[in-house]
Coordinates of N, CA and C and ligand atoms in Angstrom, one line a residue:
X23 N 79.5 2.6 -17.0 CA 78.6 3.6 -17.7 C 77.7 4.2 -16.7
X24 N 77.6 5.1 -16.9 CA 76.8 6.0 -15.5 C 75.4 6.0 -16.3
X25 N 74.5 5.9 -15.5 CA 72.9 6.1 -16.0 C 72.1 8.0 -15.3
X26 N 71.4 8.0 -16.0 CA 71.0 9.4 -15.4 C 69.2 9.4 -14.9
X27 N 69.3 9.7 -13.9 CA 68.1 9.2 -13.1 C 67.4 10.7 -13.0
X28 N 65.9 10.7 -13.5 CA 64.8 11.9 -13.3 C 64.8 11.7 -11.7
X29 N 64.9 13.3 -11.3 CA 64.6 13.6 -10.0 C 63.4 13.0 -9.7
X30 N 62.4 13.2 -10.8 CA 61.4 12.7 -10.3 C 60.7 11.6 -10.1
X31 N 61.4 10.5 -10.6 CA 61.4 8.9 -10.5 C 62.1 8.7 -9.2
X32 N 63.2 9.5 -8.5 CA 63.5 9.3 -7.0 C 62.1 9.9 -5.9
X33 N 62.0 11.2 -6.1 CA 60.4 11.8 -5.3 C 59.6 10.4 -5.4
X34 N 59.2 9.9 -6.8 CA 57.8 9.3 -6.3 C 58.2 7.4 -5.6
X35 N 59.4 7.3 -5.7 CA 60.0 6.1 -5.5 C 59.6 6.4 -4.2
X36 N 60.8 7.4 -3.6 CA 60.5 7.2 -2.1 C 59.7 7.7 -1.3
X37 N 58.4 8.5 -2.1 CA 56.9 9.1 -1.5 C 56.6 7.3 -1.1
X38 N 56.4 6.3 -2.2 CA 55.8 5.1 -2.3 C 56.2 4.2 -1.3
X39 N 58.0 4.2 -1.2 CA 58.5 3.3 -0.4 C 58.1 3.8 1.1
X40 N 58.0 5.5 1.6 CA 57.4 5.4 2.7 C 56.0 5.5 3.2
X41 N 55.1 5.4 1.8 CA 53.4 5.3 2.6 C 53.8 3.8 2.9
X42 N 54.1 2.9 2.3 CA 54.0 1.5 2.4 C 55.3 0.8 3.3
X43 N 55.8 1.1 4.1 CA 56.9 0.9 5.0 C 55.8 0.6 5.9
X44 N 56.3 -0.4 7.1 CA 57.2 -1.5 6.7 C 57.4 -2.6 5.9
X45 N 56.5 -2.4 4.5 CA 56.5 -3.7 3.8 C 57.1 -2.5 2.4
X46 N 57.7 -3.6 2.4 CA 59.1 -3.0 1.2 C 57.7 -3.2 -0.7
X47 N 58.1 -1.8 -1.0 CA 57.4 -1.3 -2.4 C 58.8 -1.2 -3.6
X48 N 57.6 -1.8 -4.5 CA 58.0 -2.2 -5.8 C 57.6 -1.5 -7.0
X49 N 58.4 -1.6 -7.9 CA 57.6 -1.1 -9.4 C 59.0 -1.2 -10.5
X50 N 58.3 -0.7 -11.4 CA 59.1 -0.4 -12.8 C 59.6 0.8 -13.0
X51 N 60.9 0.8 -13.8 CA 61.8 2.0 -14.1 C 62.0 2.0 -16.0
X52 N 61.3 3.3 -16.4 CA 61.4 3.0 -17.7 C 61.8 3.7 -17.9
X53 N 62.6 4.0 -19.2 CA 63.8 4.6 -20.1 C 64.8 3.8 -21.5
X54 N 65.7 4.4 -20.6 CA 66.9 3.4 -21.5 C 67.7 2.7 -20.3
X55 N 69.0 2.0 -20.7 CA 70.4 2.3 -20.2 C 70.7 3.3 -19.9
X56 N 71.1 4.2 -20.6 CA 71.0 5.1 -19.8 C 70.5 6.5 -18.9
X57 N 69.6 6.3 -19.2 CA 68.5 7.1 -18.7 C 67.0 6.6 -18.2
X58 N 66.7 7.0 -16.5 CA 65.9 6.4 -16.4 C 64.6 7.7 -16.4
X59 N 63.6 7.9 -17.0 CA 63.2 8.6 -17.1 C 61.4 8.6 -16.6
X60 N 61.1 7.5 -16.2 CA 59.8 7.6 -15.1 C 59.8 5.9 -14.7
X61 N 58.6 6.5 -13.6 CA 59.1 5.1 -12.7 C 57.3 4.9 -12.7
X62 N 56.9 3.5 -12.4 CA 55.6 3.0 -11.7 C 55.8 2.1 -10.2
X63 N 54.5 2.7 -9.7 CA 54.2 1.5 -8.6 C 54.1 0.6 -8.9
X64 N 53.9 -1.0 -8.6 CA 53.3 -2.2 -8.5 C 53.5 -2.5 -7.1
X65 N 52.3 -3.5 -7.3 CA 51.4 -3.9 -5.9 C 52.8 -4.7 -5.6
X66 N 53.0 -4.9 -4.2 CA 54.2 -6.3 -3.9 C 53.1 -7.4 -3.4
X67 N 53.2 -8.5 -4.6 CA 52.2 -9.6 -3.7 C 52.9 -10.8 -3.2
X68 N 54.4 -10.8 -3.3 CA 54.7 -11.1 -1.9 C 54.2 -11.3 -0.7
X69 N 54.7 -13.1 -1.1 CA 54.0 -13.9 0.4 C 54.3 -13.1 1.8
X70 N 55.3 -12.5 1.7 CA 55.7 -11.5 2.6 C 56.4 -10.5 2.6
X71 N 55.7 -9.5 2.4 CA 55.8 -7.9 1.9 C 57.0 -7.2 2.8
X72 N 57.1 -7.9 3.7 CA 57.8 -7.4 4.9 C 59.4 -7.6 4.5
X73 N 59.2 -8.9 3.8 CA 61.1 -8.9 3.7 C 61.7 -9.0 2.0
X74 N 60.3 -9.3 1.7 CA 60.5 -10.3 0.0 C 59.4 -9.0 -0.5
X75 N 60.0 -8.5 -1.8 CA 58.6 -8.2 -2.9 C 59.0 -9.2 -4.1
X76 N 58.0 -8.8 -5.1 CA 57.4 -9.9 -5.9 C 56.4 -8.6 -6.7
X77 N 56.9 -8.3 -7.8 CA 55.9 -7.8 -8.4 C 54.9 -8.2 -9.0
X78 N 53.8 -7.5 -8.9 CA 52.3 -7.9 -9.4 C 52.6 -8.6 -11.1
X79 N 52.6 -9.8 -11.6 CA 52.7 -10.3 -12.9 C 51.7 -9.4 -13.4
X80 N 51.0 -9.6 -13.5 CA 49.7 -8.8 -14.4 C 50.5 -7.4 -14.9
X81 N 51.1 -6.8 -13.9 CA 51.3 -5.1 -14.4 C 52.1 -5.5 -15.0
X82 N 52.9 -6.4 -14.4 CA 54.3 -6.3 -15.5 C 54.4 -7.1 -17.0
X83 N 53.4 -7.8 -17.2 CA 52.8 -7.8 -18.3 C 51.9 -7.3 -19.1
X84 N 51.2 -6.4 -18.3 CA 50.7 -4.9 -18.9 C 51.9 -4.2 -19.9
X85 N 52.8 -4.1 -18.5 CA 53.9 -3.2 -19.3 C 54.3 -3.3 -20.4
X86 N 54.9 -5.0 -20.5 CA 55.8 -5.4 -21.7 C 54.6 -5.7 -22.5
X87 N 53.4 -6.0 -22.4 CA 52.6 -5.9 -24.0 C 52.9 -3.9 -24.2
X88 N 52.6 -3.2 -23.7 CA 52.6 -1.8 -23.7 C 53.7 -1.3 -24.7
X89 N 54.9 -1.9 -23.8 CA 56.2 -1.6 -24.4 C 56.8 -2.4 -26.0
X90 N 56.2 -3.7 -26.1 CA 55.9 -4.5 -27.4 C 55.1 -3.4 -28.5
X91 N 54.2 -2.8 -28.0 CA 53.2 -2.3 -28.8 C 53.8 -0.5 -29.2
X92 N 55.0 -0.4 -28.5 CA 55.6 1.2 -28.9 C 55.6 1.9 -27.6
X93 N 55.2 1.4 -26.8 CA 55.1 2.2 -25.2 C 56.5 2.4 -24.6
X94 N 56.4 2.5 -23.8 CA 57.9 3.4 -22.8 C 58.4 1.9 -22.6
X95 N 59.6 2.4 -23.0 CA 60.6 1.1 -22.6 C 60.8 0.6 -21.0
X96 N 60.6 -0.7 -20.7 CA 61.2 -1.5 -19.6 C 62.6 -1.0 -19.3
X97 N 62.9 -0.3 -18.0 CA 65.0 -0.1 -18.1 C 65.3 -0.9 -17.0
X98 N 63.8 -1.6 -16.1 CA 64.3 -1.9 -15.4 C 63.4 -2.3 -13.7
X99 N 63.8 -2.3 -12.8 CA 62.9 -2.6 -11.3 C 63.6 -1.8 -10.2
X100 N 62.6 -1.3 -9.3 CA 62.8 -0.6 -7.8 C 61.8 -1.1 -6.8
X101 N 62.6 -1.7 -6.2 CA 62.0 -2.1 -4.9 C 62.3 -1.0 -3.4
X102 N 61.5 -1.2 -2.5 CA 62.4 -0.8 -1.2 C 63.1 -1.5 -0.2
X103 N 64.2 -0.9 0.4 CA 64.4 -1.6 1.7 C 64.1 -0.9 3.1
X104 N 63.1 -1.1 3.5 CA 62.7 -0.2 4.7 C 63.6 -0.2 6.0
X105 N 64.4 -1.8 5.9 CA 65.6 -1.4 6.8 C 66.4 -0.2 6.5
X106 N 66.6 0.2 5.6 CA 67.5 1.2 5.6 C 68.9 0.9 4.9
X107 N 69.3 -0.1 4.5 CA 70.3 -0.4 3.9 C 70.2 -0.6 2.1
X108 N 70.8 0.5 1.0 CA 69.8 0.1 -0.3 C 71.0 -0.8 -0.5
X109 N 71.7 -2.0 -0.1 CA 72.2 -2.8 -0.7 C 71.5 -3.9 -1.1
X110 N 71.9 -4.6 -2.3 CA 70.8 -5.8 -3.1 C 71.2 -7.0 -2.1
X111 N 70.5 -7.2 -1.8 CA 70.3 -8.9 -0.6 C 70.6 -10.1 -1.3
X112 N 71.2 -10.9 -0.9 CA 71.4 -12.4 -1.2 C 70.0 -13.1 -2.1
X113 N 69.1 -12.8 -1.3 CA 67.5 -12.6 -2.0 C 67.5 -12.4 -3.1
X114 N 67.8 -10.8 -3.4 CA 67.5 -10.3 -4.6 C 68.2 -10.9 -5.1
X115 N 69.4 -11.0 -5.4 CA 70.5 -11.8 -6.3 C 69.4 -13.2 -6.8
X116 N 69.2 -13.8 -6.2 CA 68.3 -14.9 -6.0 C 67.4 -14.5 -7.0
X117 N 66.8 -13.7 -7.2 CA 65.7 -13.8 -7.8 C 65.8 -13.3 -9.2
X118 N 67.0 -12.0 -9.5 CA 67.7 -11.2 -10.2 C 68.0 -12.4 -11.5
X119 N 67.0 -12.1 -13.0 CA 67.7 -12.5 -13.7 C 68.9 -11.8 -14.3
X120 N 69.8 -12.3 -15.1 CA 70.8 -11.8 -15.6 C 70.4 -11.2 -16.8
X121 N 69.5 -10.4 -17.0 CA 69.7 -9.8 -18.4 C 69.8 -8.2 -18.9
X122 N 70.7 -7.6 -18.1 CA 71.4 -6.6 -17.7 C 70.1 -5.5 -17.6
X123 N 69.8 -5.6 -16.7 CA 68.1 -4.5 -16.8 C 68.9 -3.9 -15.6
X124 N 68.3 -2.7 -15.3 CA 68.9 -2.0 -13.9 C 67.6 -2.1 -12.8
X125 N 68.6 -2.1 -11.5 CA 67.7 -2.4 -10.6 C 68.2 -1.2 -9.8
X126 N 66.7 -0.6 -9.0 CA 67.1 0.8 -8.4 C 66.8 0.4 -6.6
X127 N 67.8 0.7 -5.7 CA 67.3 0.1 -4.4 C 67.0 1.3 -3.8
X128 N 65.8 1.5 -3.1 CA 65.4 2.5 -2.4 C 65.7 2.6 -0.6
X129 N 65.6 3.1 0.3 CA 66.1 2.9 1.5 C 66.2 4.3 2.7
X130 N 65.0 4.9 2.7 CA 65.0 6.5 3.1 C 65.5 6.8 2.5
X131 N 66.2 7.7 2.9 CA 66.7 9.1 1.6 C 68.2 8.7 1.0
X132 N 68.1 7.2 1.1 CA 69.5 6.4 0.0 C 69.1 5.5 -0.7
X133 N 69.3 6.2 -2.1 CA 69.3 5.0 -2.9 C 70.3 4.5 -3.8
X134 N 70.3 3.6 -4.4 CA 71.6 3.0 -5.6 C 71.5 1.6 -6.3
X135 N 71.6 2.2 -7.5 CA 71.3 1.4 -8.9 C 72.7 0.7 -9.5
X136 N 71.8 -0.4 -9.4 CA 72.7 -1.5 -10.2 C 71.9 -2.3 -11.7
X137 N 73.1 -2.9 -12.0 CA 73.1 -3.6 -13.3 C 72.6 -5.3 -13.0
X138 N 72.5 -6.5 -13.5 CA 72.5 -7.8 -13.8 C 73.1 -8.1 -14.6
X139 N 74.1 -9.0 -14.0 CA 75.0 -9.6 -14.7 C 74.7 -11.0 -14.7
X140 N 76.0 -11.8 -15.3 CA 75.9 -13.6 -14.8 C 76.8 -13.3 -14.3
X141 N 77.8 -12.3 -14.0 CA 79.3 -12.3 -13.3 C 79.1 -10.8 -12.6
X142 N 78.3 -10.8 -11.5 CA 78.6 -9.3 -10.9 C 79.4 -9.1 -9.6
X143 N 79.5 -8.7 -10.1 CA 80.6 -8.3 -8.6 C 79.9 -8.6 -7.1
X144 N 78.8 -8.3 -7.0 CA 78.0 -8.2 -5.5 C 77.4 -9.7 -6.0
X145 N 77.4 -10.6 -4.8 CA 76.3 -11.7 -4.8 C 76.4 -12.2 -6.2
X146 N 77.4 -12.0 -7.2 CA 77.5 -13.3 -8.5 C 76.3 -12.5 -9.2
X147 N 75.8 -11.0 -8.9 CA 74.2 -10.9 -9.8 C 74.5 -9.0 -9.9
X148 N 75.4 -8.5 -9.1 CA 74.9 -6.8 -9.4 C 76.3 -6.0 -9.4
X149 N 76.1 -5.2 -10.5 CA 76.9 -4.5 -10.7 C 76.9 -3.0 -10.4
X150 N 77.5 -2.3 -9.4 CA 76.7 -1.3 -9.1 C 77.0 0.1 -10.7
X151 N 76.0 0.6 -10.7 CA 76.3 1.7 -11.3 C 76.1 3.5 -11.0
X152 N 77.1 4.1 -11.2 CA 77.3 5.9 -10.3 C 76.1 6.1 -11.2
X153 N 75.2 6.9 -10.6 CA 74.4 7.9 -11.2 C 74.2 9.5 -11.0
X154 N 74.0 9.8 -12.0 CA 73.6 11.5 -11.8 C 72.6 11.6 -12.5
X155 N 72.0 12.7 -11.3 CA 70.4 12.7 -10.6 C 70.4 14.0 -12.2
X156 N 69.1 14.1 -12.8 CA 68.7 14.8 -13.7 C 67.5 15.5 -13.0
X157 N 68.0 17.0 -12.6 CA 67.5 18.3 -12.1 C 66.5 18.6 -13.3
X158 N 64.9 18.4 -12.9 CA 64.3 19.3 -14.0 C 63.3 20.2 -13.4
X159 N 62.6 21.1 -14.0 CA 61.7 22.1 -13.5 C 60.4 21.3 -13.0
X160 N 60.0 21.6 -11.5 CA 59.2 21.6 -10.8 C 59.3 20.7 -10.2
X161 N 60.5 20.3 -9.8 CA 60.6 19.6 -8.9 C 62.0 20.1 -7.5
X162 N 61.4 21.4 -6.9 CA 61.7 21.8 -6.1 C 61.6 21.3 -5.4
X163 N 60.4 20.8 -5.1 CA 60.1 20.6 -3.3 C 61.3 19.8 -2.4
X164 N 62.0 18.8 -3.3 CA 62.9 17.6 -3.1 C 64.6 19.0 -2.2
Ligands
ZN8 ZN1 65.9 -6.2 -1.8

């Protein structure tokens, strides 16, 4: 199933992932399945920002009371990889629960979104999925 990603959830992903490089940046992706239609920062408090993030609990339970209460749906998590590779790490799998949320890997100017599985193809945890980028008005600069 292909998901459709706002251009502008990629702009502010990777404005975020490079003020804060070398310590890999995190946040939430909200929408649906298939549609991801805005994104947030959260703080990475990550014992070590450098290799591991770890989103801030507090925001992320901001969110889901938010989203409990009628707010913008959870679709999902974006971290960065400031190495440069957006494949999901042994790590992430590790940490990745299974309950099909999408995960968006950032990585300079490459990114790519996957699924959670209990059976994924990558590392036993991700399933990748194609996307197409949703072009909207004023977001030229990109
Ligand atoms: Zn990672």
């Amino acid at each position: 199933m292909t998901t459709c990603i706002s251009r502008s959830v990629l702009i502010g992903t990777r404005r975020i992932s490079a003020d804060l490089a070398p310590r890999e940046a995190c946040g939430l992706l909200f929408g649906s399945a298939d549609a991801i239609t805005a994104m947030q920062g959260v703080e990475n408090v990550a014992e070590d920002p450098e290799r591991r993030f770890e989103i801030d609990p507090a925001a992320l339970f901001a969110a889901l009371r938010a989203e409990r209460a009628g707010g913008p749906r959870i679709a999902g998590y974006w971290h960065s990889h400031p190495s440069g590779d957006p494949t999901p790490s042994a790590t992430d799998a590790a940490m990745a629960a299974a309950d099909g949320k999408l995960w968006l890997i950032v990585a300079g100017e490459a990114a790519s979104l996957w699924r959670t599985s209990a059976a994924g193809a990558l590392h036993g945890r991700f399933d990748a999925v194609p996307v197409i980028v949703d072009e909207e008005p004023g977001a030229s600069e990109w």
